XYZ file of C-alpha atoms in Angstrom:
673
model
C 0.000 0.000 0.000
C 1.196 3.487 -0.765
C 0.957 5.252 2.577
C 0.990 8.687 0.991
C -1.913 8.109 -1.317
C -4.125 6.222 1.071
C -5.169 3.787 -1.686
C -4.251 0.110 -1.649
C -4.601 -0.066 -5.421
C -2.952 3.207 -6.416
C -0.648 2.622 -9.425
C 2.940 3.757 -9.237
C 5.504 4.788 -11.817
C 5.777 2.385 -14.741
C 2.563 0.565 -13.830
C -0.398 0.103 -16.148
C -3.972 1.139 -15.517
C -6.439 -1.201 -17.163
C -10.139 -0.588 -17.627
C -12.188 -3.694 -18.402
C -15.399 -3.825 -20.474
C -18.468 -2.353 -18.806
C -21.966 -1.419 -19.881
C -20.847 1.274 -22.320
C -20.377 3.829 -19.524
C -18.251 6.860 -20.286
C -14.576 6.757 -19.461
C -13.294 8.347 -16.294
C -11.887 11.125 -18.423
C -15.262 11.784 -20.033
C -17.307 11.556 -16.858
C -14.717 12.832 -14.389
C -14.879 12.824 -10.621
C -17.230 15.297 -9.013
C -15.463 16.602 -5.921
C -17.946 19.340 -5.111
C -20.153 16.821 -3.299
C -18.097 13.721 -2.487
C -21.038 11.972 -0.881
C -22.930 11.978 -4.189
C -20.345 9.881 -6.031
C -20.097 6.142 -6.190
C -18.335 4.667 -3.171
C -14.760 3.593 -3.756
C -13.753 0.399 -2.033
C -11.088 2.109 0.077
C -12.124 5.741 0.071
C -15.722 6.989 0.158
C -14.640 10.446 -1.060
C -13.319 9.266 -4.422
C -15.347 7.563 -7.113
C -13.776 6.445 -10.374
C -16.244 5.757 -13.147
C -15.858 2.583 -15.137
C -14.406 2.794 -18.650
C -16.369 1.935 -21.758
C -15.248 -0.784 -24.156
C -13.096 -1.616 -25.954
C -10.357 -2.355 -23.408
C -8.108 0.606 -22.774
C -4.527 0.558 -21.523
C -2.834 3.653 -20.115
C 0.925 3.684 -19.567
C 2.208 5.763 -16.677
C 5.670 7.251 -17.156
C 8.304 7.417 -14.451
C 7.533 11.070 -13.743
C 4.027 10.051 -12.741
C 2.286 11.396 -15.859
C 0.245 9.327 -18.314
C 2.033 9.514 -21.654
C -0.002 7.373 -24.067
C -3.433 5.857 -24.618
C -4.559 3.384 -27.288
C -8.026 2.336 -28.359
C -7.052 -1.274 -28.822
C -6.497 -0.881 -32.585
C -3.033 0.682 -32.460
C -4.453 4.183 -32.773
C -3.188 6.914 -30.430
C -5.985 9.067 -29.006
C -5.927 12.746 -28.022
C -4.742 12.476 -24.404
C -2.238 13.822 -21.897
C 0.332 14.891 -21.752
C 0.410 16.724 -25.019
C 0.724 19.405 -22.400
C 4.134 18.313 -21.051
C 4.674 17.693 -17.356
C 6.938 20.711 -16.953
C 4.224 23.084 -18.159
C 1.716 21.271 -15.966
C 3.800 21.816 -12.844
C 4.597 25.400 -13.817
C 0.910 26.233 -14.207
C -0.046 24.379 -11.029
C 2.437 26.497 -9.076
C 0.902 29.817 -10.064
C -1.280 31.743 -7.630
C -4.586 31.155 -9.442
C -4.250 27.368 -9.357
C -3.006 27.352 -5.767
C -5.826 29.540 -4.491
C -8.535 27.627 -6.358
C -7.102 24.425 -4.871
C -7.228 25.951 -1.389
C -10.785 27.104 -1.989
C -11.726 23.574 -3.130
C -10.303 22.037 0.061
C -11.985 24.622 2.289
C -15.482 23.792 0.960
C -17.579 21.771 3.399
C -14.422 21.279 5.445
C -16.202 21.024 8.752
C -18.890 18.624 7.551
C -16.380 16.306 5.891
C -14.323 16.011 9.064
C -17.360 15.471 11.291
C -18.750 12.829 8.938
C -15.462 10.921 8.886
C -15.097 11.110 12.649
C -18.625 10.009 13.528
C -19.075 7.261 10.917
C -15.669 5.568 10.790
C -15.456 2.095 12.318
C -12.233 3.242 13.989
C -13.864 6.049 15.963
C -17.588 5.279 15.796
C -18.742 5.974 19.295
C -21.376 8.104 21.008
C -18.663 10.260 22.598
C -17.657 11.821 19.279
C -21.211 12.101 17.975
C -22.199 14.013 21.107
C -19.123 16.153 21.685
C -17.134 16.903 18.537
C -19.726 19.276 17.040
C -18.842 21.809 19.723
C -15.074 21.551 19.299
C -13.352 24.687 17.991
C -11.336 24.728 14.777
C -7.738 25.901 14.848
C -5.148 26.227 12.065
C -1.647 24.907 12.432
C 0.487 27.880 11.500
C 1.342 28.668 8.636
C -0.289 26.373 6.103
C -3.453 25.588 8.044
C -4.551 29.237 8.232
C -5.418 29.255 4.520
C -8.106 26.584 4.875
C -10.111 28.089 7.724
C -12.442 30.988 7.056
C -13.436 33.238 9.974
C -16.837 31.499 9.994
C -15.444 28.075 10.930
C -15.991 28.685 14.655
C -19.676 29.178 15.359
C -20.975 31.718 17.830
C -21.845 28.760 20.038
C -18.149 28.022 20.506
C -16.532 31.414 21.094
C -12.769 31.239 21.342
C -10.070 33.838 21.118
C -7.489 33.373 18.419
C -5.121 30.752 19.820
C -1.886 30.424 17.900
C -0.824 26.820 17.360
C 2.439 25.964 15.661
C 3.617 22.382 15.457
C 6.526 22.468 13.049
C 7.158 19.515 10.752
C 10.937 19.788 11.121
C 10.660 19.029 14.856
C 9.324 15.602 13.885
C 11.745 14.841 11.082
C 13.620 11.549 11.132
C 16.575 11.793 13.483
C 15.222 14.928 15.217
C 12.057 13.868 17.079
C 12.163 16.995 19.237
C 10.002 18.791 21.754
C 10.512 22.445 20.925
C 11.131 24.768 23.868
C 10.413 27.633 21.481
C 7.012 26.223 20.439
C 5.482 24.603 23.521
C 1.906 25.356 22.378
C 0.661 25.549 25.967
C -2.347 27.767 25.035
C -3.721 24.763 23.149
C -4.051 22.960 26.474
C -6.333 25.755 27.718
C -8.556 25.146 24.674
C -8.656 21.403 25.313
C -9.500 22.001 28.961
C -12.415 24.246 27.984
C -13.901 22.182 25.142
C -12.598 18.636 25.638
C -11.167 18.530 22.126
C -10.462 20.532 18.998
C -9.916 20.178 15.267
C -6.482 21.182 14.031
C -6.045 21.828 10.299
C -2.853 21.419 8.272
C -1.883 19.957 4.900
C 1.037 18.904 2.742
C 1.745 18.851 -0.973
C 3.538 15.531 -0.818
C 2.166 13.561 2.115
C -1.180 12.247 3.241
C -0.310 13.567 6.705
C 2.298 16.279 7.214
C 5.094 15.423 9.650
C 3.605 17.962 12.045
C 0.614 15.613 12.352
C 2.252 12.202 12.102
C 5.240 12.790 14.415
C 5.550 16.248 16.031
C 2.104 16.248 17.671
C 2.287 12.611 18.895
C 5.659 13.383 20.516
C 4.209 16.520 22.117
C 1.201 14.617 23.481
C 3.355 11.897 25.035
C 5.749 14.436 26.591
C 2.920 16.562 28.028
C 1.189 13.500 29.478
C 4.352 12.298 31.180
C 5.527 15.651 32.490
C 2.117 16.268 34.076
C 2.591 13.074 36.092
C 6.095 14.226 37.009
C 4.820 17.590 38.234
C 1.993 15.955 40.150
C 4.494 13.723 41.946
C 6.721 16.703 42.822
C 3.668 18.497 44.264
C 2.696 15.487 46.391
C -0.405 14.761 44.295
C -0.531 10.963 44.196
C -4.245 10.525 43.482
C -3.577 9.280 39.926
C -1.525 6.147 39.262
C 0.571 5.525 36.184
C -1.832 2.741 35.197
C -4.793 5.135 35.150
C -2.954 7.799 33.154
C -2.065 6.837 29.585
C 1.472 7.987 28.734
C 1.929 5.857 25.612
C 3.075 7.250 22.277
C 0.467 6.998 19.496
C 1.385 7.498 15.840
C -0.546 6.811 12.597
C 0.414 3.268 11.669
C -0.004 3.872 7.929
C 2.731 6.541 8.054
C 5.084 5.598 10.898
C 6.576 2.114 10.720
C 6.724 -0.091 13.847
C 10.512 0.304 13.889
C 10.313 4.105 13.745
C 7.535 4.137 16.339
C 9.750 2.168 18.725
C 12.679 4.497 18.060
C 10.589 7.572 18.872
C 9.006 5.942 21.909
C 12.434 5.210 23.377
C 13.272 8.929 23.207
C 10.196 10.294 24.991
C 11.621 10.099 28.524
C 14.711 12.073 27.496
C 12.488 14.747 25.946
C 10.467 14.917 29.172
C 13.619 15.370 31.221
C 14.872 18.114 28.889
C 11.611 20.015 29.275
C 11.528 19.489 33.035
C 15.104 20.656 33.609
C 14.694 23.660 31.301
C 11.927 25.146 33.500
C 10.371 26.365 30.255
C 6.937 25.596 31.696
C 6.795 28.653 33.906
C 3.567 27.735 35.725
C 3.537 23.970 36.402
C 0.658 24.326 38.848
C -1.597 25.735 36.136
C -0.518 22.935 33.793
C -1.588 20.338 36.343
C -4.879 22.155 36.911
C -5.939 22.150 33.260
C -4.522 18.815 32.045
C -6.972 16.658 33.963
C -6.910 13.929 31.294
C -4.161 12.699 28.960
C -3.923 14.380 25.568
C -4.199 12.249 22.446
C -4.260 12.811 18.688
C -6.396 11.184 16.018
C -5.956 11.735 12.274
C -8.371 12.315 9.390
C -7.126 12.345 5.787
C -8.713 11.601 2.407
C -12.064 11.323 4.159
C -10.881 8.504 6.402
C -9.801 8.216 10.029
C -6.292 6.768 10.111
C -5.428 3.909 12.450
C -2.998 4.585 15.277
C -0.454 2.212 16.742
C -1.880 -0.836 18.424
C -1.265 -0.928 22.166
C -3.387 -2.267 25.014
C -4.443 1.284 25.870
C -5.821 1.929 22.402
C -8.360 -0.868 22.513
C -11.904 -0.213 23.592
C -13.843 2.688 22.175
C -15.359 3.365 25.596
C -12.083 4.973 26.702
C -12.419 7.873 24.229
C -13.913 10.178 26.842
C -10.849 9.668 29.038
C -8.719 11.802 26.710
C -8.494 15.361 25.518
C -8.629 14.845 21.746
C -6.767 16.714 19.005
C -8.417 15.756 15.715
C -5.711 16.401 13.118
C -7.518 17.026 9.848
C -5.939 17.287 6.394
C -8.666 18.707 4.091
C -6.851 17.931 0.822
C -7.565 15.117 -1.656
C -4.789 12.792 -2.840
C -5.254 11.068 -6.199
C -2.887 8.550 -7.755
C 0.380 7.121 -6.470
C 2.977 8.220 -3.958
C 4.763 10.745 -6.177
C 3.733 14.322 -5.479
C 3.297 14.823 -9.243
C 0.586 12.167 -9.319
C -1.522 14.181 -6.886
C -1.866 17.134 -9.270
C -5.029 16.800 -11.371
C -6.926 18.989 -13.745
C -10.304 20.243 -12.505
C -12.908 21.293 -15.079
C -15.238 24.109 -14.030
C -18.611 23.260 -15.589
C -21.540 25.583 -16.286
C -22.710 28.780 -14.657
C -22.950 27.223 -11.207
C -19.228 26.394 -11.244
C -19.488 22.658 -10.559
C -15.969 21.268 -10.267
C -15.163 17.918 -11.856
C -11.765 16.251 -11.597
C -10.532 15.021 -14.980
C -8.492 11.957 -14.048
C -6.894 11.868 -17.506
C -5.531 15.413 -17.086
C -6.521 16.137 -20.703
C -6.288 19.932 -20.666
C -5.056 20.772 -24.167
C -8.331 22.472 -25.056
C -8.243 24.604 -21.912
C -4.776 26.135 -22.249
C -4.281 29.143 -24.516
C -1.291 29.834 -26.710
C 0.289 32.077 -24.068
C -0.004 29.381 -21.378
C -3.122 30.633 -19.595
C -5.768 28.127 -18.481
C -9.302 29.408 -18.893
C -11.855 26.682 -18.074
C -10.448 25.096 -14.978
C -7.322 24.733 -12.882
C -4.713 22.273 -11.721
C -5.701 20.992 -8.311
C -2.775 20.563 -5.898
C -3.267 19.067 -2.417
C -1.607 21.090 0.309
C -1.533 24.065 -2.063
C -1.096 26.539 0.808
C 2.313 25.124 1.619
C 5.212 27.555 1.118
C 2.921 30.520 0.462
C 5.860 32.945 0.454
C 6.990 31.500 -2.889
C 3.658 31.802 -4.745
C 1.407 34.168 -2.759
C 2.781 37.534 -3.996
C 2.526 38.986 -0.485
C -1.028 37.745 0.053
C -1.850 36.498 3.550
C -4.504 33.985 4.564
C -6.570 36.692 6.262
C -6.428 38.914 3.160
C -7.494 35.958 1.033
C -10.615 35.316 3.103
C -11.480 39.006 3.290
C -11.270 39.309 -0.518
C -12.015 35.754 -1.614
C -14.628 36.539 -4.283
C -12.464 39.216 -5.910
C -9.365 37.029 -5.924
C -11.084 33.973 -7.420
C -13.019 35.892 -10.072
C -10.311 36.299 -12.798
C -10.184 33.454 -15.319
C -6.493 33.815 -16.224
C -3.236 33.520 -14.311
C -2.149 37.068 -15.106
C -5.556 38.393 -14.100
C -5.300 36.683 -10.707
C -1.770 38.001 -10.189
C -2.917 41.547 -10.976
C -5.860 41.235 -8.588
C -3.608 39.967 -5.771
C -1.105 42.783 -6.341
C -3.912 45.340 -6.225
C -5.328 43.945 -2.961
C -1.914 43.737 -1.304
C -1.123 47.314 -2.350
C -4.477 48.493 -0.964
C -3.742 46.789 2.331
C -0.232 48.244 2.577
C -1.566 51.730 1.892
C -4.224 51.251 4.568
C -1.538 50.206 7.046
C 0.430 53.359 6.290
C -2.681 55.501 6.724
C -3.437 53.811 10.041
C 0.112 54.523 11.184
C -0.338 58.211 10.410
C -3.850 58.615 11.786
C -3.684 56.576 14.989
C -3.316 58.549 18.179
C -1.058 57.985 21.155
C -3.425 55.427 22.703
C -2.804 53.087 19.774
C 0.924 53.504 20.375
C 0.474 52.179 23.897
C -1.246 49.081 22.501
C 1.895 48.173 20.560
C 4.184 47.479 23.492
C 4.513 45.023 26.394
C 6.250 45.285 29.756
C 8.763 42.494 30.315
C 8.647 40.862 33.726
C 9.067 42.959 36.851
C 11.487 45.332 35.139
C 11.218 48.858 33.758
C 11.734 47.346 30.317
C 9.287 47.254 27.392
C 9.350 45.749 23.888
C 7.290 47.505 21.241
C 6.773 48.347 17.601
C 8.043 51.485 15.879
C 4.717 53.170 16.573
C 5.311 52.810 20.326
C 8.458 54.923 19.932
C 6.841 57.760 17.994
C 7.512 61.261 19.353
C 6.413 63.320 21.083
C 3.885 61.082 22.888
C 6.469 58.330 23.514
C 8.249 60.634 25.987
C 5.154 60.805 28.173
C 5.590 57.056 28.781
C 9.333 56.423 28.558
C 12.588 57.986 29.703
C 14.892 56.122 27.301
C 14.247 54.583 23.868
C 16.446 52.129 21.986
C 15.538 52.009 18.274
C 16.803 48.814 16.574
C 16.010 49.737 12.949
C 17.678 51.592 10.102
C 14.839 54.168 10.133
C 14.066 56.798 12.739
C 11.656 59.643 13.363
C 13.164 63.052 12.603
C 12.204 64.790 15.853
C 13.287 62.335 18.543
C 14.862 65.042 20.722
C 12.201 66.836 22.799
C 12.109 70.610 23.103
C 14.571 72.177 25.535
C 11.844 73.089 28.000
C 10.588 69.475 28.226
C 9.830 68.561 31.813
C 12.284 65.636 32.148
C 15.535 64.250 30.789
C 15.165 61.856 27.858
C 17.620 59.514 26.162
C 17.572 57.992 22.702
C 19.871 55.696 20.735
C 19.537 54.147 17.297
C 21.148 50.828 16.369
C 21.085 50.863 12.536
C 20.208 47.201 11.978
C 18.289 45.876 8.985
C 15.638 43.196 9.363
C 16.344 39.452 9.319
C 18.700 38.135 6.656
C 19.226 41.619 5.211
C 21.502 42.293 8.163
C 24.833 40.497 8.071
C 26.882 41.732 11.055
C 25.361 44.945 12.429
C 23.206 43.339 15.125
C 26.252 41.583 16.594
C 28.396 44.687 16.166
C 25.936 46.993 17.924
C 24.803 44.455 20.557
C 27.335 45.576 23.246
C 26.328 49.224 22.717
C 22.643 48.352 23.058
C 23.320 46.350 26.230
C 25.371 49.212 27.673
C 22.396 51.517 26.989
C 20.022 49.188 28.845
C 22.415 48.743 31.774
C 22.943 52.493 32.150
C 19.300 53.497 32.182
C 17.756 50.521 33.978
C 20.261 51.026 36.806
C 18.898 54.580 37.084
C 15.323 53.222 37.379
C 14.336 54.791 34.055
C 11.520 53.401 31.928
C 13.124 51.940 28.801
C 11.521 50.945 25.476
C 13.315 48.724 22.959
C 11.592 48.741 19.588
C 12.014 47.656 15.986
C 9.494 47.826 13.134
C 6.997 45.324 14.601
C 8.497 44.472 17.980
C 8.957 40.869 16.901
C 12.542 40.352 15.771
C 15.448 42.769 16.264
C 14.185 44.397 19.458
C 13.452 40.954 20.874
C 17.024 39.883 20.049
C 18.472 42.726 22.151
C 16.150 41.962 25.079
C 16.962 38.236 24.897
C 20.657 39.051 25.247
C 19.936 41.279 28.255
C 17.745 38.670 29.962
C 20.307 35.897 29.307
C 22.974 38.006 31.035
C 21.130 39.564 33.945
C 17.961 37.587 34.795
C 17.463 34.165 36.424
C 15.466 31.863 34.096
C 12.314 32.137 36.186
C 8.922 33.700 35.654
C 8.279 36.568 36.144
C 11.592 37.925 34.876
C 13.583 40.212 37.165
C 17.233 41.296 37.263
C 19.778 39.618 39.521
C 20.939 41.393 42.647
C 24.400 41.785 41.101
C 22.971 43.963 38.345
C 22.834 47.066 40.518
C 26.577 46.859 41.258
C 27.723 46.761 37.620
C 30.080 49.614 36.744
C 29.647 50.270 33.039
C 32.252 53.021 33.121
C 34.946 50.533 34.093
C 35.000 49.239 30.514
C 37.292 52.192 29.800
C 40.026 50.460 31.795
C 40.305 47.808 29.061
C 40.978 50.373 26.359
C 42.805 53.120 28.258
C 40.382 55.623 26.802
C 38.072 58.062 28.503
C 35.868 60.814 27.159
C 33.043 62.457 29.030
C 31.364 63.770 25.879
C 27.910 62.266 25.371
C 27.239 60.172 22.266
C 24.334 62.035 20.680
C 21.486 61.976 23.251
C 22.094 58.396 24.427
C 23.459 59.085 27.899
C 26.547 57.028 26.960
C 29.978 58.557 26.501
C 31.344 58.795 22.977
C 34.473 56.906 24.020
C 32.442 54.016 25.434
C 30.466 53.681 22.201
C 33.687 53.900 20.186
C 35.323 51.166 22.275
C 32.384 48.794 21.925
C 32.142 49.336 18.162
C 35.764 48.339 17.574
C 36.538 44.999 15.946
C 37.179 43.410 19.347
C 34.363 45.326 21.070
C 32.199 42.233 21.550
C 35.051 40.287 23.148
C 35.978 43.223 25.354
C 32.373 43.529 26.576
C 32.061 39.812 27.368
C 35.369 39.778 29.261
C 34.202 42.792 31.264
C 30.969 40.933 32.041
C 32.853 37.897 33.363
C 34.934 40.184 35.564
C 31.923 42.105 36.893
C 29.844 39.010 37.639
C 32.866 36.992 38.792
C 32.050 34.042 36.541
C 34.392 31.556 34.878
C 35.828 32.828 31.631
C 35.543 29.278 30.238
C 31.763 29.130 30.624
C 29.656 31.089 28.108
C 26.781 33.186 29.451
C 24.239 31.481 27.203
C 23.811 28.458 24.957
C 21.390 27.569 22.200
C 19.124 25.764 24.659
C 19.219 28.478 27.325
C 18.341 31.117 24.719
C 15.253 29.085 23.784
C 14.197 29.094 27.422
C 14.812 32.847 27.640
C 12.666 33.367 24.538
C 9.878 31.316 26.074
C 10.018 33.447 29.235
C 9.934 36.688 27.244
C 6.931 35.364 25.305
C 4.956 35.155 28.521
C 4.818 38.955 28.342
C 5.330 39.602 24.614
C 3.262 36.953 22.841
C 4.242 37.988 19.321
C 7.988 37.836 20.008
C 9.146 35.947 16.896
C 12.880 36.463 16.309
C 13.982 35.102 12.964
C 16.367 32.213 12.642
C 18.980 34.712 11.482
C 18.613 36.746 14.696
C 18.859 33.624 16.884
C 21.998 32.551 15.034
C 23.577 35.953 15.669
C 22.770 35.658 19.361
C 24.406 32.226 19.427
C 27.532 33.605 17.773
C 27.613 36.561 20.170
C 27.587 34.378 23.273
C 29.731 31.565 21.859
C 32.625 33.958 21.128
C 35.921 32.972 22.748
C 37.995 35.886 21.495
C 37.926 37.581 24.901
C 40.207 34.885 26.308
C 43.165 36.400 24.473
C 42.482 39.969 25.642
C 45.103 41.319 28.064
């Protein structure tokens, strides 16, 4: 069986597809597969959502090439018929990748999404039980960031199940072979609050190539097993022994059609080490709340191609009566997978018929009459499962929320270029609106774009939070970590208090190569100077998500115990920032701009060895071993998790995290005299 296709009889590369004589019914290519209403089609032996019509006589043989595309068809008399792929496979894939085809595919998968999942869950022999029939209708629907957001319209959660937007991000790479990780950066603890409130939820994600994305088949099962075991560990540490190990299921469950028994055993053997890593990291900042809300073990089930997928067979999985003993995450892939295991086989032409727009899958992919001389397709589209995947490469700046707000406009053009032009227009309108909002919003909106970090006089915010003159009513010192700045940052001379401002000219993400690391010691010196003086300090970048967060992470890693809520160590007050001059034999009392730092100090820290000089000074001030770095990759993940307790949208890029790692892993200070 091809585990990616979900069909026992799906042909692979080089195989033949034979259609025997029937009662003169039209061929599959003539009749097609109606996917607008799967329930109305003839039941397939293995998949009720796919019906393949029988072929009419005489006997027809199709030969599938090694790239997954049908290359020839004969009528039994040696005569080649008009058939795919007169349109070659390269053009097919090129067209399928364009925005129009991707968005129409997403729209196809989003239709009747809720009903299809509920039907599969309540009628499958694997899950058929009164518990689901009674309870799952009230479960909320959540997207797995990023791909899943495209399939859920704002109407998917009824008014009867109100729920605030809970961000869920189970990353496929955490579950990749050889990784099998529990991410300290993506603990997804808010999802547990949802499960506690509703008893279960539907989580939506998809994949171009796989029946279940790795986020579903591996990352989530690992997370469930780790959460279940660490809850028991916390309960034991709190003296709560009312639940025995036998009554609390801590087994690992994976979809057996995707994860082999050998791989399942390999992952299962790693769960305890992942639990210990999470426990020792103290990344769960409120274990008592975790124990309060996780009153039952958490378990995943999987729905794909209209079917519930079997999980691994263990003694705890038998007996449908135990379903109510779990919080359930129903992992639903709304896409359809036709053909064999190759991702190319899953791409199929969909004819759009008549004024009512009925969609019919043409299993022969015969699209020569629907493609114009300039490559545009006019009467249908190439359907791709998991089409929302990698939206940055095909979406032209369009977001999932913009798509749903403008769905009718975006899907109305009948050509690829027309769709591209419509997307560009909508994105430009949105960007202009954002600029207008930035200009028109008053100071109150500025206050909504910042968050206080721990029990410190330290805030992270967006650029709007640092806009003068109103920013000076809230803050005493502002650190701007962008290449842009407002022109009037210095208040008037008669302003009622002293104010301090410093810009670190750092570009966003990968655009910056070395400036964040180069300016990091200066930014930290700024924070030390003004926080020691009990001043209210704002660190901001464009959105308060990346560069500003990077600076604050470095500060927290140096000066705060890894405990919630964050607060500075006692030693912080005794730091003497001016003593850095002793390392360089330089001193200058002139102020660097309006930063409150001396020009000589800034000059010292911006030298080629400025980072090493700063770190050596830190070891001396805190009396720590010069051989032990202040932070590691793992400790920075914990720090990020702690900062996120106060700044939920803190999302430093991989590039920023790598620069932080390099900053703290430096050993150059060892050679400084």
